[in-house]
Amino acid sequence: MVLAGIHHVAIICSDYAVSRDFYTRVLGLAVLAENHRAARQSWKLDLALPDGSRIELFSFPAPPPRPSAPEARGLRHLAFATADMDAALRHLQAQGVAVEPVRVDEYTGRRFTFFQDPDGLPLELYETG
């Protein structure tokens, strides 16, 4: 088997309108498709990043909360690449998003930081440029 990359990451949110706004307006992801699945009482929003990767944002009635902080078993966090950490930080802070202090990856020397989506999902910004 040869894997070519990550196609998408799926996220289940508690408030579709709030999360839709966060991922489209605050993070600037492009909407590819938006579908209401009446039988499931669910929305599915397909979002694109400039490199072609995608996020599928789902809503479901009464989804259980995330078990705990990022150290819970399973996927730890979702990391976004940015060529300009300072501009990304200014943008998030202007939108009222709390951002942790910037740290430096001890192995690569690259800067990174964490912030959260409206449901507390840990998101990372990792400087690539």
PDB file of N, CA, C and O in Angstrom, residues 9-24 33 35 37 42-47 54-60 117 119:
ATOM      1  N   VAL A   9      -9.720  15.706   7.317  1.00  0.00           N
ATOM      2  CA  VAL A   9      -9.888  15.505   8.746  1.00  0.00           C
ATOM      3  C   VAL A   9     -11.342  15.807   9.042  1.00  0.00           C
ATOM      4  O   VAL A   9     -11.881  16.812   8.564  1.00  0.00           O
ATOM      5  N   ALA A  10     -12.002  14.945   9.817  1.00  0.00           N
ATOM      6  CA  ALA A  10     -13.408  15.145  10.160  1.00  0.00           C
ATOM      7  C   ALA A  10     -13.512  15.684  11.579  1.00  0.00           C
ATOM      8  O   ALA A  10     -12.842  15.199  12.491  1.00  0.00           O
ATOM      9  N   ILE A  11     -14.368  16.694  11.739  1.00  0.00           N
ATOM     10  CA  ILE A  11     -14.582  17.328  13.042  1.00  0.00           C
ATOM     11  C   ILE A  11     -16.080  17.360  13.305  1.00  0.00           C
ATOM     12  O   ILE A  11     -16.856  17.769  12.436  1.00  0.00           O
ATOM     13  N   ILE A  12     -16.480  16.947  14.501  1.00  0.00           N
ATOM     14  CA  ILE A  12     -17.882  17.041  14.918  1.00  0.00           C
ATOM     15  C   ILE A  12     -17.989  18.218  15.883  1.00  0.00           C
ATOM     16  O   ILE A  12     -17.239  18.291  16.861  1.00  0.00           O
ATOM     17  N   CYS A  13     -18.906  19.115  15.602  1.00  0.00           N
ATOM     18  CA  CYS A  13     -19.051  20.318  16.427  1.00  0.00           C
ATOM     19  C   CYS A  13     -20.359  20.272  17.213  1.00  0.00           C
ATOM     20  O   CYS A  13     -21.270  19.522  16.885  1.00  0.00           O
ATOM     21  N   SER A  14     -20.443  21.117  18.234  1.00  0.00           N
ATOM     22  CA  SER A  14     -21.665  21.183  19.039  1.00  0.00           C
ATOM     23  C   SER A  14     -22.629  22.261  18.545  1.00  0.00           C
ATOM     24  O   SER A  14     -23.834  22.133  18.710  1.00  0.00           O
ATOM     25  N   ASP A  15     -22.114  23.321  17.940  1.00  0.00           N
ATOM     26  CA  ASP A  15     -22.951  24.413  17.429  1.00  0.00           C
ATOM     27  C   ASP A  15     -22.496  24.695  15.994  1.00  0.00           C
ATOM     28  O   ASP A  15     -21.463  25.333  15.771  1.00  0.00           O
ATOM     29  N   TYR A  16     -23.270  24.206  15.042  1.00  0.00           N
ATOM     30  CA  TYR A  16     -22.872  24.272  13.642  1.00  0.00           C
ATOM     31  C   TYR A  16     -22.621  25.699  13.171  1.00  0.00           C
ATOM     32  O   TYR A  16     -21.605  25.976  12.535  1.00  0.00           O
ATOM     33  N   ALA A  17     -23.517  26.623  13.498  1.00  0.00           N
ATOM     34  CA  ALA A  17     -23.372  28.003  13.021  1.00  0.00           C
ATOM     35  C   ALA A  17     -22.094  28.648  13.561  1.00  0.00           C
ATOM     36  O   ALA A  17     -21.373  29.330  12.829  1.00  0.00           O
ATOM     37  N   VAL A  18     -21.803  28.434  14.837  1.00  0.00           N
ATOM     38  CA  VAL A  18     -20.610  29.012  15.450  1.00  0.00           C
ATOM     39  C   VAL A  18     -19.357  28.409  14.825  1.00  0.00           C
ATOM     40  O   VAL A  18     -18.414  29.125  14.472  1.00  0.00           O
ATOM     41  N   SER A  19     -19.323  27.085  14.678  1.00  0.00           N
ATOM     42  CA  SER A  19     -18.145  26.431  14.100  1.00  0.00           C
ATOM     43  C   SER A  19     -17.987  26.749  12.624  1.00  0.00           C
ATOM     44  O   SER A  19     -16.865  26.935  12.140  1.00  0.00           O
ATOM     45  N   ARG A  20     -19.092  26.850  11.891  1.00  0.00           N
ATOM     46  CA  ARG A  20     -19.018  27.218  10.476  1.00  0.00           C
ATOM     47  C   ARG A  20     -18.369  28.591  10.328  1.00  0.00           C
ATOM     48  O   ARG A  20     -17.487  28.814   9.513  1.00  0.00           O
ATOM     49  N   ASP A  21     -18.806  29.527  11.161  1.00  0.00           N
ATOM     50  CA  ASP A  21     -18.239  30.873  11.137  1.00  0.00           C
ATOM     51  C   ASP A  21     -16.750  30.848  11.481  1.00  0.00           C
ATOM     52  O   ASP A  21     -15.944  31.500  10.825  1.00  0.00           O
ATOM     53  N   PHE A  22     -16.379  30.083  12.487  1.00  0.00           N
ATOM     54  CA  PHE A  22     -14.983  30.008  12.910  1.00  0.00           C
ATOM     55  C   PHE A  22     -14.097  29.474  11.783  1.00  0.00           C
ATOM     56  O   PHE A  22     -13.069  30.067  11.451  1.00  0.00           O
ATOM     57  N   TYR A  23     -14.474  28.364  11.190  1.00  0.00           N
ATOM     58  CA  TYR A  23     -13.614  27.745  10.175  1.00  0.00           C
ATOM     59  C   TYR A  23     -13.630  28.502   8.839  1.00  0.00           C
ATOM     60  O   TYR A  23     -12.629  28.489   8.128  1.00  0.00           O
ATOM     61  N   THR A  24     -14.728  29.176   8.510  1.00  0.00           N
ATOM     62  CA  THR A  24     -14.771  29.904   7.234  1.00  0.00           C
ATOM     63  C   THR A  24     -14.313  31.348   7.378  1.00  0.00           C
ATOM     64  O   THR A  24     -13.437  31.794   6.638  1.00  0.00           O
ATOM     65  N   ALA A  33     -18.626  22.354  -0.332  1.00  0.00           N
ATOM     66  CA  ALA A  33     -20.007  21.873  -0.380  1.00  0.00           C
ATOM     67  C   ALA A  33     -20.601  21.958   1.012  1.00  0.00           C
ATOM     68  O   ALA A  33     -19.895  21.846   2.013  1.00  0.00           O
ATOM     69  N   ASN A  35     -24.136  20.417   2.958  1.00  0.00           N
ATOM     70  CA  ASN A  35     -25.319  19.579   2.805  1.00  0.00           C
ATOM     71  C   ASN A  35     -25.985  19.327   4.144  1.00  0.00           C
ATOM     72  O   ASN A  35     -25.319  18.990   5.124  1.00  0.00           O
ATOM     73  N   ARG A  37     -28.314  16.872   6.095  1.00  0.00           N
ATOM     74  CA  ARG A  37     -28.718  15.463   6.033  1.00  0.00           C
ATOM     75  C   ARG A  37     -29.889  15.290   6.993  1.00  0.00           C
ATOM     76  O   ARG A  37     -29.698  14.981   8.172  1.00  0.00           O
ATOM     77  N   SER A  42     -28.355  16.405  10.679  1.00  0.00           N
ATOM     78  CA  SER A  42     -26.933  16.709  10.630  1.00  0.00           C
ATOM     79  C   SER A  42     -26.594  17.576   9.431  1.00  0.00           C
ATOM     80  O   SER A  42     -27.163  17.429   8.364  1.00  0.00           O
ATOM     81  N   TRP A  43     -25.610  18.453   9.637  1.00  0.00           N
ATOM     82  CA  TRP A  43     -24.998  19.199   8.545  1.00  0.00           C
ATOM     83  C   TRP A  43     -23.636  18.594   8.254  1.00  0.00           C
ATOM     84  O   TRP A  43     -22.960  18.108   9.164  1.00  0.00           O
ATOM     85  N   LYS A  44     -23.222  18.663   6.995  1.00  0.00           N
ATOM     86  CA  LYS A  44     -21.868  18.282   6.588  1.00  0.00           C
ATOM     87  C   LYS A  44     -21.337  19.407   5.713  1.00  0.00           C
ATOM     88  O   LYS A  44     -21.898  19.711   4.668  1.00  0.00           O
ATOM     89  N   LEU A  45     -20.258  20.020   6.165  1.00  0.00           N
ATOM     90  CA  LEU A  45     -19.631  21.133   5.459  1.00  0.00           C
ATOM     91  C   LEU A  45     -18.241  20.696   5.028  1.00  0.00           C
ATOM     92  O   LEU A  45     -17.411  20.319   5.859  1.00  0.00           O
ATOM     93  N   ASP A  46     -17.991  20.710   3.722  1.00  0.00           N
ATOM     94  CA  ASP A  46     -16.676  20.361   3.186  1.00  0.00           C
ATOM     95  C   ASP A  46     -15.893  21.649   2.962  1.00  0.00           C
ATOM     96  O   ASP A  46     -16.330  22.534   2.223  1.00  0.00           O
ATOM     97  N   LEU A  47     -14.721  21.722   3.591  1.00  0.00           N
ATOM     98  CA  LEU A  47     -13.876  22.915   3.549  1.00  0.00           C
ATOM     99  C   LEU A  47     -12.532  22.566   2.930  1.00  0.00           C
ATOM    100  O   LEU A  47     -12.025  21.458   3.115  1.00  0.00           O
ATOM    101  N   ARG A  54      -8.487  18.857   3.117  1.00  0.00           N
ATOM    102  CA  ARG A  54      -9.858  19.244   3.445  1.00  0.00           C
ATOM    103  C   ARG A  54     -10.196  18.982   4.900  1.00  0.00           C
ATOM    104  O   ARG A  54      -9.581  18.144   5.542  1.00  0.00           O
ATOM    105  N   ILE A  55     -11.209  19.696   5.351  1.00  0.00           N
ATOM    106  CA  ILE A  55     -11.828  19.436   6.645  1.00  0.00           C
ATOM    107  C   ILE A  55     -13.304  19.198   6.389  1.00  0.00           C
ATOM    108  O   ILE A  55     -13.946  19.950   5.658  1.00  0.00           O
ATOM    109  N   GLU A  56     -13.830  18.127   6.977  1.00  0.00           N
ATOM    110  CA  GLU A  56     -15.261  17.865   6.950  1.00  0.00           C
ATOM    111  C   GLU A  56     -15.799  18.253   8.316  1.00  0.00           C
ATOM    112  O   GLU A  56     -15.395  17.684   9.327  1.00  0.00           O
ATOM    113  N   LEU A  57     -16.680  19.242   8.344  1.00  0.00           N
ATOM    114  CA  LEU A  57     -17.283  19.705   9.602  1.00  0.00           C
ATOM    115  C   LEU A  57     -18.688  19.130   9.690  1.00  0.00           C
ATOM    116  O   LEU A  57     -19.508  19.355   8.800  1.00  0.00           O
ATOM    117  N   PHE A  58     -18.955  18.370  10.748  1.00  0.00           N
ATOM    118  CA  PHE A  58     -20.249  17.728  10.949  1.00  0.00           C
ATOM    119  C   PHE A  58     -20.947  18.291  12.177  1.00  0.00           C
ATOM    120  O   PHE A  58     -20.288  18.655  13.153  1.00  0.00           O
ATOM    121  N   SER A  59     -22.272  18.295  12.128  1.00  0.00           N
ATOM    122  CA  SER A  59     -23.074  18.543  13.322  1.00  0.00           C
ATOM    123  C   SER A  59     -23.951  17.307  13.528  1.00  0.00           C
ATOM    124  O   SER A  59     -24.376  16.677  12.561  1.00  0.00           O
ATOM    125  N   PHE A  60     -24.166  16.970  14.777  1.00  0.00           N
ATOM    126  CA  PHE A  60     -25.068  15.881  15.150  1.00  0.00           C
ATOM    127  C   PHE A  60     -25.813  16.319  16.402  1.00  0.00           C
ATOM    128  O   PHE A  60     -25.281  17.111  17.194  1.00  0.00           O
ATOM    129  N   ASP A 117     -10.720  25.664  18.794  1.00  0.00           N
ATOM    130  CA  ASP A 117     -11.919  25.995  18.032  1.00  0.00           C
ATOM    131  C   ASP A 117     -13.057  26.214  19.030  1.00  0.00           C
ATOM    132  O   ASP A 117     -12.846  26.105  20.252  1.00  0.00           O
ATOM    133  N   ASP A 119     -15.377  24.456  20.121  1.00  0.00           N
ATOM    134  CA  ASP A 119     -15.653  23.318  20.996  1.00  0.00           C
ATOM    135  C   ASP A 119     -14.455  22.900  21.835  1.00  0.00           C
ATOM    136  O   ASP A 119     -14.480  21.871  22.500  1.00  0.00           O
TER     137      ASP A 119
END
